[in-house]
Amino acid sequence: MVEATNDFVQEKETIVIKGNVSAAYAAKSARVQVISAYPITPQTTVVEKLSEFVDNGLMPGTQYIKVESEHSVMASIIAASKAGTRTFTATAGQGLFYMFEMLHWASGSRLPIVTTIASRGAAPPWNIWADFTDVISCRDTGWMTAFCATHQEIYDEILMSYKICEDSDVLLPKFVAYGGFILSHTSKPVIIEDQDLVDSFLPPLPDEKGWPHIWFDPERPLMFGNLIMPSGFYYEFRMKIHDAMVRAKEKIKRVAKDFEKIFGRNYGNGLTQEYKMDGADVGMVIYGDLALQMEQAVDDLREEGYKVGMIKLRHLRPFPVEDIIEIAKKVPLLGVVDRATAFGSPTGGPVSCEVKTALHEVKGTARILPMINGLGGREVTLEQQKVQLKMLIKLNETGELPKDMLYGTLWDGLLEVK
Amino acid sequence: MVKLKEALESCLEEFFLPGNSCCAGCGLEIALRWAMKALGPNTALVSPASCLNVVVGLWPKTAPNFPFTNMAFAAAAAAATGMSAAFKTKDYRFPGKVWGEMTTLVFAGDGGTTDIGIQGLSGAAERNSDFIYCCYDNEAYMNTGIQRSSSTPHGAITTTTTLGKERYKKNLPRIMAAHEIPYVATCSVSEPLDLYEKFKKAKSIEGCKYIHILASCPPGWGIASEDSIEIPRLAVKTGSWILYEIENGELTLSKKSKPLLDPTKRAPLIEYLSRQKRFSKISEKVLIELQERLDLQWSKIADELSCQENHH
């Protein structure tokens, strides 16, 4: 048992913890001042661990609100953030859907809220296993969205996210998403960084005056969010959210560089992370926990003499258009793997649609093979991913498409229906 | 009770300024002006979707002269919890400043309180979140054009109860008291001094405070603007709207309502109902039934008070 102190204390240590616990440690390392949460599988151990920290006096001054629903989670976090405090919450699947209304209130108020999502499938039927349809359904709410592939990346990405979100040129909320159970409930070694080092990396907590654009202060009484006529600045405010989000790409890159300099861990350029793309004939765009296993599949095929590579997509919003174009100029064919659905869209997979849109009308870029797999936590094996890479090679060499495509997309790993 | 002269002298400062776009005779405006006179400048207000969102003025004009935020319809109590938590953590980091003195206030309509906001409000009450939640009750969705809410009384015509509402008014103050919060009170805009004192008292109590104000709405009730004090006063005089406090579970009738324990002191209900167009379709049979229900309600209150007395 660690003794309570009047300051946050953390020495650098490597501990074997669940992905959710890694998220809780990151919130503690970031010295979050207000936490509000409602339990939902598979996020629960995040809020349990934070309760343990707060109850044991390890987060002095932090207010932890245990609300009665996710709608109230985001409402309370928004008000706390508006008042000029660093805030944190975590949710998943149905809970994220339930807080949907409030997501726009957060981005519209330009609040630097960080929220982790232990992604799970959407009901019905009930599903609690890895599927990014939950967070990707919130694509257009004005939240930045990052995907994590490892337990360490959850911790690291949360720290980076506070630095990005609180940049006065950005001031937008952000999701940090990772696969439910696959990362949330498995244990791996994670480096928890020294508190002083984290403090030197992150911006200081907001001062008494709070954020530069929003506050509740009797000395500066102002009203926020009142009705605005169509001739007012509503339209311009929306344009500015888009502008801030696109410009956040440069901030994300800079923060990833700073992070590597201080902590020694590399996450590509922050937006994307290439793996063995040099000299590759084909490449696979992939995100979340399946990216980690895909690295192994690439390694195995490289050993067999196949020239394959992959690109881990780290951010869906802002979308790394320039990186995708650059990569798509290196190879003639890219597979794009979604663990999520966009029903009725051009490909059925949300990220493959994004990639295709990014490459539209850009000459000399790769053909795209959209793939969907692993929905609702369906297992995707290493062997399966190797076959996916081989399909790409075959298509590239012979022009032969995989069998059983559905409207131009490979739905890999479906059960056989008799 | 504070004297009117004394209250007027000590409350010269206005926090809800002229130039707002309230209707003439708006009960909400009276309620907010007097509540803010009691609470003072170190108050931050959360306003969920309601008339208040609109009457404060279109951007960039604002009538409130104190920190104020608009909020989603169902989100007021949760947002107030977050705001109150932020003030507490700021008080921890910057002790001895204004943050420890801040009062967090919700001003919500009956729709935002008794219907869409009740889950968040119930959650906050059970947590005993430190704020004052005020429902200004004009007994229908007036902002969207007079649709029925669960706080609309039996027999009232609205645009969605064109023959008069069949169901009865939800008794939210009693529901709030059932959460065992430290303070529940009812007010009427016709009794501003009573309202002023109740807000003063609420400000001095730690935890979740709930104040429910009957607030007249001339267009919604079908009354003349100049009658917007007289009509809620009749609601009190007939015993239809009862002024009371429930402090740590103990019921106390307020000055204007206490004498009405004697049924002969209560004006007949019809005097309140007949002055409003919204009750124009009530039949004689329903009127008798409503009077009987009201008398029974008063008998129960008398029983409750005598039970409390015996317990002491």
XYZ file of C-alpha atoms in Angstrom, chain B:
312
model
C -39.294 37.017 7.412
C -37.275 39.786 5.801
C -39.227 43.031 5.342
C -39.854 44.290 1.822
C -38.240 47.657 2.503
C -35.163 45.978 3.944
C -34.942 43.540 1.017
C -35.275 46.293 -1.553
C -32.575 48.354 0.160
C -30.118 45.487 0.402
C -30.819 44.203 -3.104
C -30.262 47.191 -5.316
C -27.800 45.307 -7.463
C -29.331 43.604 -10.501
C -27.810 40.465 -12.018
C -30.433 39.784 -14.676
C -30.372 42.989 -16.651
C -32.996 44.954 -18.564
C -33.071 44.417 -22.312
C -33.714 40.703 -22.061
C -36.482 39.358 -24.261
C -38.888 37.980 -21.647
C -42.588 38.375 -22.402
C -44.332 41.083 -20.387
C -45.292 39.566 -17.052
C -42.929 36.592 -17.363
C -42.763 34.623 -14.104
C -39.314 33.273 -14.929
C -37.826 36.753 -15.003
C -39.167 37.579 -11.536
C -37.916 34.252 -10.191
C -34.400 34.651 -11.581
C -34.051 38.305 -10.552
C -34.962 37.563 -6.949
C -32.989 34.325 -6.770
C -29.874 36.164 -7.955
C -30.442 39.007 -5.496
C -30.284 36.379 -2.762
C -27.282 34.504 -4.161
C -25.099 37.415 -5.265
C -22.320 37.674 -7.846
C -20.274 34.584 -6.891
C -22.780 32.364 -8.617
C -22.456 30.416 -11.870
C -25.586 29.276 -13.632
C -26.323 26.255 -15.818
C -29.333 26.676 -18.061
C -30.633 23.670 -20.004
C -32.911 24.148 -23.028
C -35.851 26.281 -21.878
C -37.315 29.763 -22.266
C -34.316 30.999 -20.289
C -31.957 29.961 -23.118
C -33.755 32.364 -25.402
C -34.817 35.286 -23.202
C -31.226 35.925 -22.103
C -30.722 37.478 -25.508
C -29.465 36.440 -28.902
C -25.705 36.342 -29.385
C -23.816 38.643 -28.782
C -26.249 40.301 -26.329
C -26.541 38.805 -22.863
C -28.783 39.827 -19.974
C -27.143 37.811 -17.155
C -24.413 39.793 -15.392
C -22.804 36.680 -13.905
C -21.145 33.480 -15.239
C -23.739 31.608 -17.270
C -23.663 28.618 -19.588
C -26.267 27.104 -21.823
C -26.499 23.332 -21.676
C -28.202 20.401 -23.382
C -31.782 19.703 -22.333
C -31.194 16.568 -20.246
C -27.799 17.620 -18.933
C -28.316 20.411 -16.379
C -27.867 18.550 -13.097
C -24.856 16.599 -14.361
C -23.250 19.737 -15.760
C -23.802 21.498 -12.446
C -22.114 18.556 -10.717
C -19.108 18.971 -12.989
C -19.015 22.720 -12.493
C -19.225 22.355 -8.730
C -16.439 19.717 -8.822
C -14.274 22.075 -10.882
C -14.730 24.851 -8.308
C -13.713 22.428 -5.553
C -10.555 21.296 -7.336
C -9.721 24.932 -8.135
C -10.230 25.773 -4.469
C -7.702 23.018 -3.678
C -5.102 24.474 -6.065
C -5.823 28.137 -5.344
C -6.983 28.243 -1.716
C -8.446 31.384 -0.192
C -9.728 32.692 -3.525
C -13.275 33.031 -4.801
C -13.487 29.350 -5.886
C -14.395 28.129 -2.411
C -17.200 30.712 -2.288
C -18.862 29.843 -5.575
C -22.501 28.769 -5.689
C -23.473 26.540 -8.602
C -27.052 27.133 -9.680
C -29.315 25.395 -12.184
C -32.312 27.250 -13.530
C -34.431 24.812 -15.517
C -38.000 24.698 -16.721
C -40.502 22.013 -15.765
C -39.823 20.041 -18.960
C -36.080 20.068 -18.335
C -36.676 19.016 -14.736
C -39.687 16.735 -14.436
C -39.314 15.050 -17.857
C -36.075 14.885 -19.823
C -33.787 16.002 -16.978
C -35.139 13.834 -14.175
C -32.587 11.029 -14.544
C -29.615 13.365 -14.238
C -31.319 15.277 -11.422
C -32.103 12.101 -9.502
C -28.497 10.966 -9.939
C -27.141 14.271 -8.664
C -29.543 14.264 -5.708
C -28.549 10.732 -4.718
C -24.872 11.806 -4.887
C -25.770 14.923 -2.884
C -23.879 17.037 -5.427
C -23.226 20.506 -4.067
C -25.480 22.906 -5.968
C -28.890 24.587 -5.962
C -31.252 23.165 -8.550
C -34.164 25.462 -9.274
C -37.139 24.442 -11.379
C -39.180 27.399 -12.575
C -42.439 25.655 -13.241
C -44.765 27.268 -15.767
C -46.487 23.927 -16.161
C -45.863 23.178 -19.856
C -43.256 23.370 -22.628
C -43.752 27.106 -23.130
C -40.555 27.694 -25.126
C -41.588 25.303 -27.883
C -45.200 26.501 -27.964
C -47.191 25.276 -24.941
C -47.020 21.463 -25.165
C -47.926 19.354 -22.134
C -45.246 18.273 -19.677
C -45.499 15.919 -16.729
C -45.849 19.077 -14.629
C -48.947 20.275 -16.495
C -51.932 20.086 -14.116
C -55.040 18.002 -14.709
C -57.544 19.702 -16.987
C -55.128 22.231 -18.517
C -55.380 22.818 -22.235
C -52.080 22.759 -24.108
C -51.312 22.363 -27.807
C -50.903 18.622 -27.220
C -53.803 18.255 -24.765
C -56.455 20.128 -26.696
C -59.290 18.751 -24.554
C -57.474 19.294 -21.259
C -54.790 17.046 -19.750
C -56.072 13.739 -18.413
C -53.229 12.878 -16.056
C -52.156 14.727 -12.910
C -49.201 16.981 -12.181
C -46.037 15.141 -11.136
C -45.101 16.117 -7.582
C -41.415 16.692 -8.108
C -40.539 18.461 -4.819
C -41.738 15.377 -2.950
C -39.791 13.105 -5.299
C -36.707 15.187 -4.548
C -37.382 15.008 -0.812
C -37.519 11.224 -1.164
C -33.831 11.397 -2.163
C -33.129 12.599 1.400
C -31.285 15.702 0.245
C -30.683 18.396 2.882
C -33.072 21.010 1.514
C -36.246 21.124 -0.589
C -38.466 24.197 -0.874
C -41.381 25.434 -2.922
C -41.890 29.072 -3.916
C -44.221 31.214 -5.948
C -43.278 34.286 -7.970
C -46.109 36.043 -6.142
C -44.091 35.773 -2.893
C -40.647 37.203 -3.724
C -39.567 37.714 -0.097
C -40.308 34.091 0.719
C -38.366 33.132 -2.413
C -35.479 35.419 -1.456
C -35.176 33.884 1.993
C -35.318 30.328 0.696
C -32.487 30.968 -1.744
C -30.456 32.622 1.037
C -30.963 29.550 3.182
C -30.140 27.150 0.309
C -26.883 29.022 -0.312
C -25.802 28.397 3.276
C -26.341 24.618 3.085
C -23.738 22.154 1.743
C -25.013 19.493 -0.655
C -27.946 19.200 -3.041
C -30.669 21.821 -2.648
C -33.882 21.768 -4.672
C -36.233 24.752 -5.066
C -39.425 24.499 -7.103
C -41.019 27.813 -8.129
C -44.503 28.252 -9.540
C -43.847 30.732 -12.351
C -46.745 32.255 -14.233
C -46.715 32.377 -18.041
C -49.275 34.824 -19.476
C -49.410 33.337 -23.009
C -49.252 29.728 -21.786
C -51.855 30.112 -19.045
C -54.170 32.402 -20.947
C -53.942 35.280 -18.506
C -53.305 38.999 -18.910
C -49.713 40.151 -18.389
C -50.775 42.376 -15.536
C -52.275 39.358 -13.742
C -49.051 37.362 -13.612
C -48.627 38.044 -9.887
C -52.300 37.861 -8.988
C -52.867 34.412 -10.495
C -50.016 32.558 -8.742
C -51.071 34.394 -5.557
C -54.497 32.783 -6.004
C -52.749 29.437 -6.451
C -51.290 29.955 -2.976
C -54.520 31.307 -1.442
C -56.610 28.389 -2.704
C -54.009 25.952 -1.383
C -53.514 24.649 -4.902
C -49.805 25.562 -4.689
C -48.397 24.916 -1.233
C -45.379 26.822 0.053
C -43.166 24.709 2.283
C -39.639 23.625 3.139
C -38.348 20.127 3.817
C -35.114 20.403 5.738
C -33.348 17.112 6.434
C -36.671 15.329 6.012
C -38.713 17.665 8.215
C -41.655 19.459 6.647
C -42.450 23.080 7.559
C -45.265 25.064 5.971
C -44.260 28.574 4.976
C -45.970 31.699 6.279
C -48.560 32.107 3.504
C -49.562 28.462 3.453
C -49.551 27.568 7.130
C -52.944 29.152 7.964
C -54.514 27.118 5.165
C -54.310 23.976 7.308
C -57.701 25.282 8.434
C -59.913 24.431 5.423
C -62.115 27.471 6.044
C -59.111 29.715 5.361
C -58.648 28.294 1.863
C -60.260 30.135 -1.040
C -62.260 27.799 -3.323
C -60.131 26.302 -6.104
C -62.446 27.696 -8.769
C -61.216 31.196 -7.971
C -57.777 30.178 -9.253
C -58.897 28.053 -12.189
C -61.635 30.282 -13.588
C -59.238 33.172 -14.189
C -57.170 31.168 -16.697
C -58.138 30.245 -20.268
C -56.158 26.995 -20.037
C -58.752 25.597 -17.605
C -61.748 26.701 -19.683
C -62.744 23.152 -20.610
C -62.943 21.797 -17.055
C -66.391 20.396 -16.293
C -68.206 20.883 -13.019
C -67.701 17.201 -12.212
C -63.920 17.492 -12.675
C -63.850 20.699 -10.664
C -65.491 18.957 -7.705
C -63.084 16.053 -8.044
C -60.078 18.425 -8.104
C -61.300 20.270 -5.001
C -61.714 16.921 -3.221
C -58.211 15.815 -4.193
C -56.818 19.112 -2.940
C -58.619 18.820 0.393
C -57.303 15.279 0.786
C -53.776 16.493 0.045
C -54.106 19.054 2.830
C -55.422 16.401 5.240
C -52.345 14.305 4.502
C -50.097 17.295 5.191
C -51.884 17.884 8.511
C -51.321 14.202 9.370
C -47.671 14.437 8.427
C -47.166 17.530 10.578
C -48.868 15.986 13.587
C -46.848 12.798 13.114
C -43.662 14.895 13.118
C -44.820 16.698 16.276
C -45.608 13.437 18.089
C -42.201 12.099 17.148
C -40.541 15.098 18.809
